[in-house]
C-alpha positions as YAML, in Angstrom:
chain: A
units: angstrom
residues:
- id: 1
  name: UNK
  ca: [61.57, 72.80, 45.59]
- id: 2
  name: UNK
  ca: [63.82, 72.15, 48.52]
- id: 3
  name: UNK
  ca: [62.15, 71.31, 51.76]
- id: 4
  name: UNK
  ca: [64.37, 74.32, 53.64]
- id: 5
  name: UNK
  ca: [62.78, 76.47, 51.02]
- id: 6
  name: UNK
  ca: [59.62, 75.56, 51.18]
- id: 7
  name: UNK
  ca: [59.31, 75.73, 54.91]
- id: 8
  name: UNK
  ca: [60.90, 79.27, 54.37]
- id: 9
  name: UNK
  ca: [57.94, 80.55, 52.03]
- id: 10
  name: UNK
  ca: [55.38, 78.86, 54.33]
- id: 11
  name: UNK
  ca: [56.39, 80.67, 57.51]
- id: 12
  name: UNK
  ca: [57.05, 83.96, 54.98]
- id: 13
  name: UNK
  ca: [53.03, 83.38, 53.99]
- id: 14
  name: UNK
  ca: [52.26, 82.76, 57.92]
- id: 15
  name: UNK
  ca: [51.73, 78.92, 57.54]
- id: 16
  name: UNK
  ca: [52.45, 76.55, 60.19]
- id: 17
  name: UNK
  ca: [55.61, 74.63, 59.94]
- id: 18
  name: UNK
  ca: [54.98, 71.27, 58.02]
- id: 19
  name: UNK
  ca: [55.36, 67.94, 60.45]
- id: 20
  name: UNK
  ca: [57.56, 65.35, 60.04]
- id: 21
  name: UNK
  ca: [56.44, 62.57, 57.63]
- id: 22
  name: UNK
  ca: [56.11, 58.88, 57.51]
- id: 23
  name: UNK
  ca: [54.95, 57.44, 54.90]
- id: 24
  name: UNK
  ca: [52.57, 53.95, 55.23]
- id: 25
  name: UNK
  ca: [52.54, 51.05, 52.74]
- id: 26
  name: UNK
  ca: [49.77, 48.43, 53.59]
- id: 27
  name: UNK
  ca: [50.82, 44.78, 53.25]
- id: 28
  name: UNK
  ca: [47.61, 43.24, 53.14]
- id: 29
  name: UNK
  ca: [46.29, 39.68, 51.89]
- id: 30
  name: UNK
  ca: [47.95, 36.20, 50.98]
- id: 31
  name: UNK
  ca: [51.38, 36.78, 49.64]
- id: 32
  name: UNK
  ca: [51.45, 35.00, 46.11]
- id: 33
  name: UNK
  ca: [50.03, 35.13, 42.71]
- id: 34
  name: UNK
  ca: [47.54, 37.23, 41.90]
- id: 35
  name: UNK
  ca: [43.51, 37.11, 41.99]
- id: 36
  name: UNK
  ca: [40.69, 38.20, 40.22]
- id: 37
  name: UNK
  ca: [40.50, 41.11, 43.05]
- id: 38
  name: UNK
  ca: [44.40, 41.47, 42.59]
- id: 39
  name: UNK
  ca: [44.65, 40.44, 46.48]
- id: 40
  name: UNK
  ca: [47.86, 38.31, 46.17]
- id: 41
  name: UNK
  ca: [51.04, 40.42, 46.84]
- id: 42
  name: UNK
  ca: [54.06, 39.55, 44.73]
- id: 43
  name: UNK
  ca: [57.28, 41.82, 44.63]
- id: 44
  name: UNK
  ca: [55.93, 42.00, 41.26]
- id: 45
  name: UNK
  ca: [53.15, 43.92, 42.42]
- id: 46
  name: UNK
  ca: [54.80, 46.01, 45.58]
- id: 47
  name: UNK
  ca: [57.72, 46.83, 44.11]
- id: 48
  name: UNK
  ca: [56.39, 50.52, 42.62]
- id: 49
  name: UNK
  ca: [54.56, 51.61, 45.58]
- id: 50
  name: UNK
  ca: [58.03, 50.53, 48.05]
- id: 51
  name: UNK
  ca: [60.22, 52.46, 45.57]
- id: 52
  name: UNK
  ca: [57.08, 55.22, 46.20]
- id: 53
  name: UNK
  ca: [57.33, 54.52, 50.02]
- id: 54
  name: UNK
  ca: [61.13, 55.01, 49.75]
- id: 55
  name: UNK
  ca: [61.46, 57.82, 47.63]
- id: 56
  name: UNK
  ca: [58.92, 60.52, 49.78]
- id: 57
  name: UNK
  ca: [60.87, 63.44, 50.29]
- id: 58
  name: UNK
  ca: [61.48, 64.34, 54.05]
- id: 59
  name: UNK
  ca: [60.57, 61.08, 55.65]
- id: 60
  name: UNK
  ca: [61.93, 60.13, 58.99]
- id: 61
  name: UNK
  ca: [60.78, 56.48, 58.54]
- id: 62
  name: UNK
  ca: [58.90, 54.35, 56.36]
- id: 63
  name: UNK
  ca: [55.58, 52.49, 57.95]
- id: 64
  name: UNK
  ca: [54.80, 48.84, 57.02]
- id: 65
  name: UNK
  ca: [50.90, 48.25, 57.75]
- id: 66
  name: UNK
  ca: [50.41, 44.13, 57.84]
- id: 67
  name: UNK
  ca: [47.65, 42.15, 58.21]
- id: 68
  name: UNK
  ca: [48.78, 38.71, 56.31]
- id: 69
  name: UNK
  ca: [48.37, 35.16, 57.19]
- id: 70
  name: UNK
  ca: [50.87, 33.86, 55.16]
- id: 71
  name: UNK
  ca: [51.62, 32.74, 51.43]
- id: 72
  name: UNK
  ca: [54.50, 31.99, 49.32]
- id: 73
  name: UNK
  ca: [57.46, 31.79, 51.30]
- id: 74
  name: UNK
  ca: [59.32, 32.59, 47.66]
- id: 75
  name: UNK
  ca: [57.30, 35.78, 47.75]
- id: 76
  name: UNK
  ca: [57.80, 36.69, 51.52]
- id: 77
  name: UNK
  ca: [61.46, 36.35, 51.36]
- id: 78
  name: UNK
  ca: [61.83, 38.72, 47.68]
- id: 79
  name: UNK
  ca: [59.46, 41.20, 49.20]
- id: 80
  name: UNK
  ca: [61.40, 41.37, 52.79]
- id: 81
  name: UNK
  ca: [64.55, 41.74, 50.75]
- id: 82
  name: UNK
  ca: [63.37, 44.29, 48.70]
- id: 83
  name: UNK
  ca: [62.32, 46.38, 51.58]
- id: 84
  name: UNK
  ca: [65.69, 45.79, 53.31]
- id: 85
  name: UNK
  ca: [67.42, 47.12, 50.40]
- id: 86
  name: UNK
  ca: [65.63, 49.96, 50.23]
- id: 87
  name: UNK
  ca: [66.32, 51.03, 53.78]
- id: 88
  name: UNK
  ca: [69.86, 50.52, 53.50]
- id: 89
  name: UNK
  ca: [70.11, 52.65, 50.11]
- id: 90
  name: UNK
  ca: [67.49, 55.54, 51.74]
- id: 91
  name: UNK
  ca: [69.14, 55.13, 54.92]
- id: 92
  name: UNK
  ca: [65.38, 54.90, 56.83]
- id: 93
  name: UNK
  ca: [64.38, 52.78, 59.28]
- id: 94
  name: UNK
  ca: [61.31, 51.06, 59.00]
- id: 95
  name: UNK
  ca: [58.29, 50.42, 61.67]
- id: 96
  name: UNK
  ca: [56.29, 47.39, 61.03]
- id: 97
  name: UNK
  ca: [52.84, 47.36, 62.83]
- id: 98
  name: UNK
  ca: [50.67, 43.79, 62.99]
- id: 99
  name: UNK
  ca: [47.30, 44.40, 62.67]
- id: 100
  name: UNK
  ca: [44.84, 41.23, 62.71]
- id: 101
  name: UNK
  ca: [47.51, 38.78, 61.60]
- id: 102
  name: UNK
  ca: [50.95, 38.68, 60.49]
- id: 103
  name: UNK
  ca: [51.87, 34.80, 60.44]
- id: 104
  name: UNK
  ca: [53.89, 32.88, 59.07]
- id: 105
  name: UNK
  ca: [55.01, 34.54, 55.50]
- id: 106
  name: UNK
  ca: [53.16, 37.79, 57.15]
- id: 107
  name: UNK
  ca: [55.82, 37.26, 59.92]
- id: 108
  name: UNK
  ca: [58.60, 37.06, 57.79]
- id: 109
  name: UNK
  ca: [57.24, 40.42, 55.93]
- id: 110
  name: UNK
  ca: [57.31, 41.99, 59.40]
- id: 111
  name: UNK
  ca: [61.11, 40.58, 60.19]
- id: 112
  name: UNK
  ca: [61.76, 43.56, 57.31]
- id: 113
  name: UNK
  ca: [61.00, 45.94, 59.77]
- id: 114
  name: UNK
  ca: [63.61, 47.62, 62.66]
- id: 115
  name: UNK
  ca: [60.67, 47.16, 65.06]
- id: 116
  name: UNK
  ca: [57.92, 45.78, 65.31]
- id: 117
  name: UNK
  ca: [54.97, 46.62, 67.05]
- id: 118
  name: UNK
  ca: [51.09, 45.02, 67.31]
- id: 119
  name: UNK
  ca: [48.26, 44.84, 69.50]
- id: 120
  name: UNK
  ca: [47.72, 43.12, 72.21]
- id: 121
  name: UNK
  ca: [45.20, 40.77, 70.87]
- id: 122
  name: UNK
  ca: [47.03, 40.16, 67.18]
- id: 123
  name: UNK
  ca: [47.83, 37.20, 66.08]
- id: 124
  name: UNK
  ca: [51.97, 36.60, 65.95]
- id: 125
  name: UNK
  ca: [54.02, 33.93, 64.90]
- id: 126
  name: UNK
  ca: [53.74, 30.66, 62.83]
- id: 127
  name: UNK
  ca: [57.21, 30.19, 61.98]
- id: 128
  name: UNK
  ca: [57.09, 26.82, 60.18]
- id: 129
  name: UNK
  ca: [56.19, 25.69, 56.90]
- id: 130
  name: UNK
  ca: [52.87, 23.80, 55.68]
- id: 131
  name: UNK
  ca: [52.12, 21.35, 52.38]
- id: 132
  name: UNK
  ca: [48.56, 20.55, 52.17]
- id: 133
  name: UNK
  ca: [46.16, 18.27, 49.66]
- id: 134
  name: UNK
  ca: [43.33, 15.73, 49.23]
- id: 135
  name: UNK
  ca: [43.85, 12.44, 47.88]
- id: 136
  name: UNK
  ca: [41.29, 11.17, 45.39]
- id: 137
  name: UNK
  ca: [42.71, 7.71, 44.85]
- id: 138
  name: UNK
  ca: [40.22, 5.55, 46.10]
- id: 139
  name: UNK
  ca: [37.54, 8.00, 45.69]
- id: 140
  name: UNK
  ca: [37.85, 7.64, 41.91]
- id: 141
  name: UNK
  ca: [38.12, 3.58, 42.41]
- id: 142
  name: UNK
  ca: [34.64, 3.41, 43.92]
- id: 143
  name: UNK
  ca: [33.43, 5.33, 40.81]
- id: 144
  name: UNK
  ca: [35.49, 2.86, 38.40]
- id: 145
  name: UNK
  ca: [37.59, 5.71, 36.86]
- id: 146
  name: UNK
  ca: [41.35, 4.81, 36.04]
- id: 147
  name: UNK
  ca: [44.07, 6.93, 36.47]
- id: 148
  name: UNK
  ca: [46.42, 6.99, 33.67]
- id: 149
  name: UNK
  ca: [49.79, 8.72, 33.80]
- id: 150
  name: UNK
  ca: [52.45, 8.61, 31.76]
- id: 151
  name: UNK
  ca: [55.99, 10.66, 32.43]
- id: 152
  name: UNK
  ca: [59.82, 11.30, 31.15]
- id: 153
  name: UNK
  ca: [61.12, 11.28, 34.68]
- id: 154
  name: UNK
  ca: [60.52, 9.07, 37.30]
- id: 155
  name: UNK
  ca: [59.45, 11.71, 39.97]
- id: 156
  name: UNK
  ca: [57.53, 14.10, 37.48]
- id: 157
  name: UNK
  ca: [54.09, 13.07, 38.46]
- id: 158
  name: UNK
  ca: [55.23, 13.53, 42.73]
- id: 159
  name: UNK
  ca: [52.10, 13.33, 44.79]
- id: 160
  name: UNK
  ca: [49.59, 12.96, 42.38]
- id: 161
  name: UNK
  ca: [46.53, 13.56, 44.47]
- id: 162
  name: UNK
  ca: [44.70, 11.10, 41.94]
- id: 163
  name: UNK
  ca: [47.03, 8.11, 43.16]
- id: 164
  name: UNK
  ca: [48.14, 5.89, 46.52]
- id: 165
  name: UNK
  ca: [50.61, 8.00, 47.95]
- id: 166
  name: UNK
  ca: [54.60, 7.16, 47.59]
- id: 167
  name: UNK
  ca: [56.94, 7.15, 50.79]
- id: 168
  name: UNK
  ca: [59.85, 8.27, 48.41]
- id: 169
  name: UNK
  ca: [57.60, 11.29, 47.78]
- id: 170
  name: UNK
  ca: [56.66, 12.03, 51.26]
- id: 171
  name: UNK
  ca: [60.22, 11.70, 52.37]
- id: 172
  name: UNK
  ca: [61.35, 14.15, 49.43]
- id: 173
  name: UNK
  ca: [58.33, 16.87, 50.50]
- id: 174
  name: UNK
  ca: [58.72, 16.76, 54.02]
- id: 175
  name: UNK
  ca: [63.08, 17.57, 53.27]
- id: 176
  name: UNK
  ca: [61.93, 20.46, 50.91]
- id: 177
  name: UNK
  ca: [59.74, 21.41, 53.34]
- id: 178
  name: UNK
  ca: [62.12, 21.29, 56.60]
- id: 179
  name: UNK
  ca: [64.82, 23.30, 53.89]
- id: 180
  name: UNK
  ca: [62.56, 26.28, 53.43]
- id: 181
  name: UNK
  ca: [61.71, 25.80, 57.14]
- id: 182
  name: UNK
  ca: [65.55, 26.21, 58.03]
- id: 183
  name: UNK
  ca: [65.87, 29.27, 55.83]
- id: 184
  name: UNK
  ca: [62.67, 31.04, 57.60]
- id: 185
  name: UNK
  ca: [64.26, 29.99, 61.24]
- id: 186
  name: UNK
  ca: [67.49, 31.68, 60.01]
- id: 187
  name: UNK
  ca: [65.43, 35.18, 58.95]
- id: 188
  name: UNK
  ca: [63.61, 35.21, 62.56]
- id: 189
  name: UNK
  ca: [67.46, 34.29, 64.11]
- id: 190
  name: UNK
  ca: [69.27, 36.88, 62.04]
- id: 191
  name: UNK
  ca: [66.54, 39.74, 62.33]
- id: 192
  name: UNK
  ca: [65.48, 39.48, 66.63]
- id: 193
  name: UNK
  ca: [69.02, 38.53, 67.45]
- id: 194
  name: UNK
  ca: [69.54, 39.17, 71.08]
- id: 195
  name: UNK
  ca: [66.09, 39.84, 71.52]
- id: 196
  name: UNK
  ca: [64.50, 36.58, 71.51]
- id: 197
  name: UNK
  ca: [63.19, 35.16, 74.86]
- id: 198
  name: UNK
  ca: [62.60, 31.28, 73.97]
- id: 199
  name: UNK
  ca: [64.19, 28.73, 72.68]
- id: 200
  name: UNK
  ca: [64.01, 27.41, 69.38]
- id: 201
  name: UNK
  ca: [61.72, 24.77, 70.57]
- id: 202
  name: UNK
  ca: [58.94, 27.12, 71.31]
- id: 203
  name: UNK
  ca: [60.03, 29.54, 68.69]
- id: 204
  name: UNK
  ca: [59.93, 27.31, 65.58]
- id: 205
  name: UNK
  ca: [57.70, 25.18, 65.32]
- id: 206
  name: UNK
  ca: [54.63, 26.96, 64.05]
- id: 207
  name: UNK
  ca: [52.90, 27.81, 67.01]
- id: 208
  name: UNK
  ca: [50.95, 31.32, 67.08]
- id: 209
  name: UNK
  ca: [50.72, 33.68, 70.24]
- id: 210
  name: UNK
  ca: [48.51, 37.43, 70.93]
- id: 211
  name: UNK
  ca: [50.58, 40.47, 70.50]
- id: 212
  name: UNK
  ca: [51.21, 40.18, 74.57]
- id: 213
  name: UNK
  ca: [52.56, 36.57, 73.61]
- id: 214
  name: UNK
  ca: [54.62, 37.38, 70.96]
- id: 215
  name: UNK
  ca: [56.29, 40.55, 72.81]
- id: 216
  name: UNK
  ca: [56.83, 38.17, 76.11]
- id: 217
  name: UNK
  ca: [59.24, 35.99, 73.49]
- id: 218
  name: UNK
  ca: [60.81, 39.07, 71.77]
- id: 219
  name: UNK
  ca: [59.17, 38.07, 68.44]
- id: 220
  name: UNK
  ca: [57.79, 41.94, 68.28]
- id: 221
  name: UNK
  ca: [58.74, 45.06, 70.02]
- id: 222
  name: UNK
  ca: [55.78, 47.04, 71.90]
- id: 223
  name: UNK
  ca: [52.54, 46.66, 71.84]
- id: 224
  name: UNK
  ca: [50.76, 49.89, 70.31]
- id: 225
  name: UNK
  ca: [48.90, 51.03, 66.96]
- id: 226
  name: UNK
  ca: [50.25, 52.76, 63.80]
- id: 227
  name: UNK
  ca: [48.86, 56.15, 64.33]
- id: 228
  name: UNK
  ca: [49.54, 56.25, 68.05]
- id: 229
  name: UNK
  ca: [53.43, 55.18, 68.26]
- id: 230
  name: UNK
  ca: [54.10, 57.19, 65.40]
- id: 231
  name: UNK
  ca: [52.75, 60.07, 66.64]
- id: 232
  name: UNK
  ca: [54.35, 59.24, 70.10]
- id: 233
  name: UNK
  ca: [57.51, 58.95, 68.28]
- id: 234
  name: UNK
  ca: [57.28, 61.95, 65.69]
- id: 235
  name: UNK
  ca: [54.46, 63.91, 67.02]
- id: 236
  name: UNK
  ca: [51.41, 64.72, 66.99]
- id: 237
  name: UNK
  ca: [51.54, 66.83, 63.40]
- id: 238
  name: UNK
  ca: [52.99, 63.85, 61.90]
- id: 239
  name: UNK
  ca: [51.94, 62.88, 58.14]
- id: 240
  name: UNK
  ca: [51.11, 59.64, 56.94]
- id: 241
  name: UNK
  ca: [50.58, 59.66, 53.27]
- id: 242
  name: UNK
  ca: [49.31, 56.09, 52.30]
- id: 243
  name: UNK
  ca: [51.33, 54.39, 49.66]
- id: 244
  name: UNK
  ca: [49.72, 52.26, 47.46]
- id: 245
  name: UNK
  ca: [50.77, 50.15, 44.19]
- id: 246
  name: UNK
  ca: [49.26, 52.43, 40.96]
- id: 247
  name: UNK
  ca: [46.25, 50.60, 39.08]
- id: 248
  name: UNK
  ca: [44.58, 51.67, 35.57]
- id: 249
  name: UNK
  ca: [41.57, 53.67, 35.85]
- id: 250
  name: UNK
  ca: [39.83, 50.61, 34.50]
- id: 251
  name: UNK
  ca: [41.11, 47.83, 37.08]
- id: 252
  name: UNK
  ca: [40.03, 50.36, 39.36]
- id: 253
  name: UNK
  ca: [36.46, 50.74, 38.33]
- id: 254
  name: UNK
  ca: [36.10, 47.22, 37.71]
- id: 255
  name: UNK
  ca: [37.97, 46.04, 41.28]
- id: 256
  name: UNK
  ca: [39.86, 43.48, 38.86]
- id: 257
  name: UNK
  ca: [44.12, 42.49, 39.00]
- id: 258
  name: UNK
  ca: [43.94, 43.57, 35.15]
- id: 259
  name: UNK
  ca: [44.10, 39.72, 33.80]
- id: 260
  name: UNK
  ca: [41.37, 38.70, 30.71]
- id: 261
  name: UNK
  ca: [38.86, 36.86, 32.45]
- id: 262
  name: UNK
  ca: [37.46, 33.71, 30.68]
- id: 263
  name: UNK
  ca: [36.01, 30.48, 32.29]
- id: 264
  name: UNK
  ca: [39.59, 28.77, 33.31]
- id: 265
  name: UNK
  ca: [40.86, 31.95, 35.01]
- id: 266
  name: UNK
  ca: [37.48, 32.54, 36.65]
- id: 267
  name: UNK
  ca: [37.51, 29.07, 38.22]
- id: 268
  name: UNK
  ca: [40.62, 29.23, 39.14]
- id: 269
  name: UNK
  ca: [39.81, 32.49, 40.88]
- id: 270
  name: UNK
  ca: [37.00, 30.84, 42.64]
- id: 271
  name: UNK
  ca: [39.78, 27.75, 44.15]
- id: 272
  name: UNK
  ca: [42.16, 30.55, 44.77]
- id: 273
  name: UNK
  ca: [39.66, 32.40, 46.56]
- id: 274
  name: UNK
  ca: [38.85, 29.54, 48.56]
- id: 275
  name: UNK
  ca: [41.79, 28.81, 49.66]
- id: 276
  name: UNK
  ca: [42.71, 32.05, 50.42]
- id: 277
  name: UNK
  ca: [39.29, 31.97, 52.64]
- id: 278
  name: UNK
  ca: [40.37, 28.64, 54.36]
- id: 279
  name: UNK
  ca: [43.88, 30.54, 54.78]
- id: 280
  name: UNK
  ca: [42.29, 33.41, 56.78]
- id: 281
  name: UNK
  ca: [40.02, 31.12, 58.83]
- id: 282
  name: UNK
  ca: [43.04, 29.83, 60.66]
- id: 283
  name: UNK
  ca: [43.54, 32.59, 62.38]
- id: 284
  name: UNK
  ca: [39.52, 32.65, 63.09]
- id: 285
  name: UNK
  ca: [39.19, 35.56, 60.57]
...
């Protein structure tokens, strides 16, 4: 049924007019592969519940709810994309409100957004790009284990944590690493425009800032929280149906991402959780 028409039959049956409607998609966890708690967002993942976001009939806007510290910066750039397509084709525009954290890749989701908005005491920023290990090499000396590699390509085994470390490979990582870095500077550049405050110096090179930092350098937009710009914006009979990506009945019950759990993914959920932990603890959370 048409909205007119429906808002014709309400008012016929003596209902109050319907408010305006927003809906809001939470972006919430380490962007990247998935967990045993199916934490990590991929486009994968998100893409139904943004076509879902997009597709609500009568919306003014679409709400982005973030609280990410970072991830994949493959990931964060899809999912951004995604989003920006979506507004173009829906012709919405699209709030983006920081909640704990949105850093670095959880930056870059927020750069999606037409605004953004956070409070005062959120952590902003992180616009840079991070490679980080362990090296075992003389750790497995002292215990008189030898290391024994062999490749088809002289570069295959790069940074073997197991083994001295290379200068060639170094020198290679830290260019890969200043090339993604150039494409994330680029996002923030294209997306704030006019409206940054600092130069690039400041801006770039991974430093973090409050919500009051952040909206000092024109990084975000206003300082506020979902429900109250939104309802300063639309009113206060505003609706703000959550959107969220459709599980079985069974990944529900069980809290699981719907993968067959064995020893080797089950350890490997344990590291991932780990470092997911150790991700969230910069940002003292």
């Amino acid at each position: 049924m048409a909205d007119g028409r429906l808002d014709r039959w309400r008012a016929r049956l003596g209902l109050p007019p319907r408010g305006p409607v927003v809906p809001v998609l939470r972006l919430v966890g380490v962007i990247g592969g998935p967990s045993v708690r199916g934490t990590g967002m991929s486009l994968h993942g998100l893409n139904p519940a943004l076509e879902r976001a997009f597709k609500v009939r009568g919306a003014k806007a679409v709400a982005l709810a973030i609280n990410c510290p970072g991830g994949s910066p493959v990931q964060s750039a899809l999912i951004a994309e995604r989003i920006r397509a979506l507004a173009a084709d829906k012709q919405l525009p699209v709030l983006a409100f920081i909640e704990d954290v949105g850093a670095s890749g959880g930056y870059w989701l927020a750069l999606a957004a037409d605004e953004i908005f956070a409070d005062a005491r959120s952590i902003v920023g992180s616009v840079g790009v991070i490679h980080a290990g362990f090296g075992f090499d003389e750790a497995i000396a002292r215990l008189g284990i030898e290391r024994r590699v062999h490749t088809a390509g002289a570069r295959k085994a790069l940074l073997d944590p197991f083994r001295p470390q290379d200068p060639e490979d170094v020198a290679r990582l830290k260019a890969l690493l200043e090339e993604i870095h150039a494409g994330f500077k680029a996002q923030v550049r294209e997306r704030r425009g006019q409206r940054l405050e600092a130069s690039d110096a400041e801006l770039f090179e991974g430093q973090i800032w409050s919500g009051q930092g952040a909206l000092a350098l024109g990084l975000i937009d206003g300082l506020g929280s979902l429900h109250g710009v939104l309802k300063a914006r639309y009113g206060d009979k505003v609706r703000l149906p959550q959107i969220t990506a459709a599980r079985f009945w069974w990944q529900r019950r069980l809290g699981i991402g719907g993968r067959r759990l064995d020893a080797g993914t089950i350890a490997t959920d344990v590291l991932d959780s780990l470092a997911e932990r150790a991700l969230w603890a910069r940002y003292g959370l």
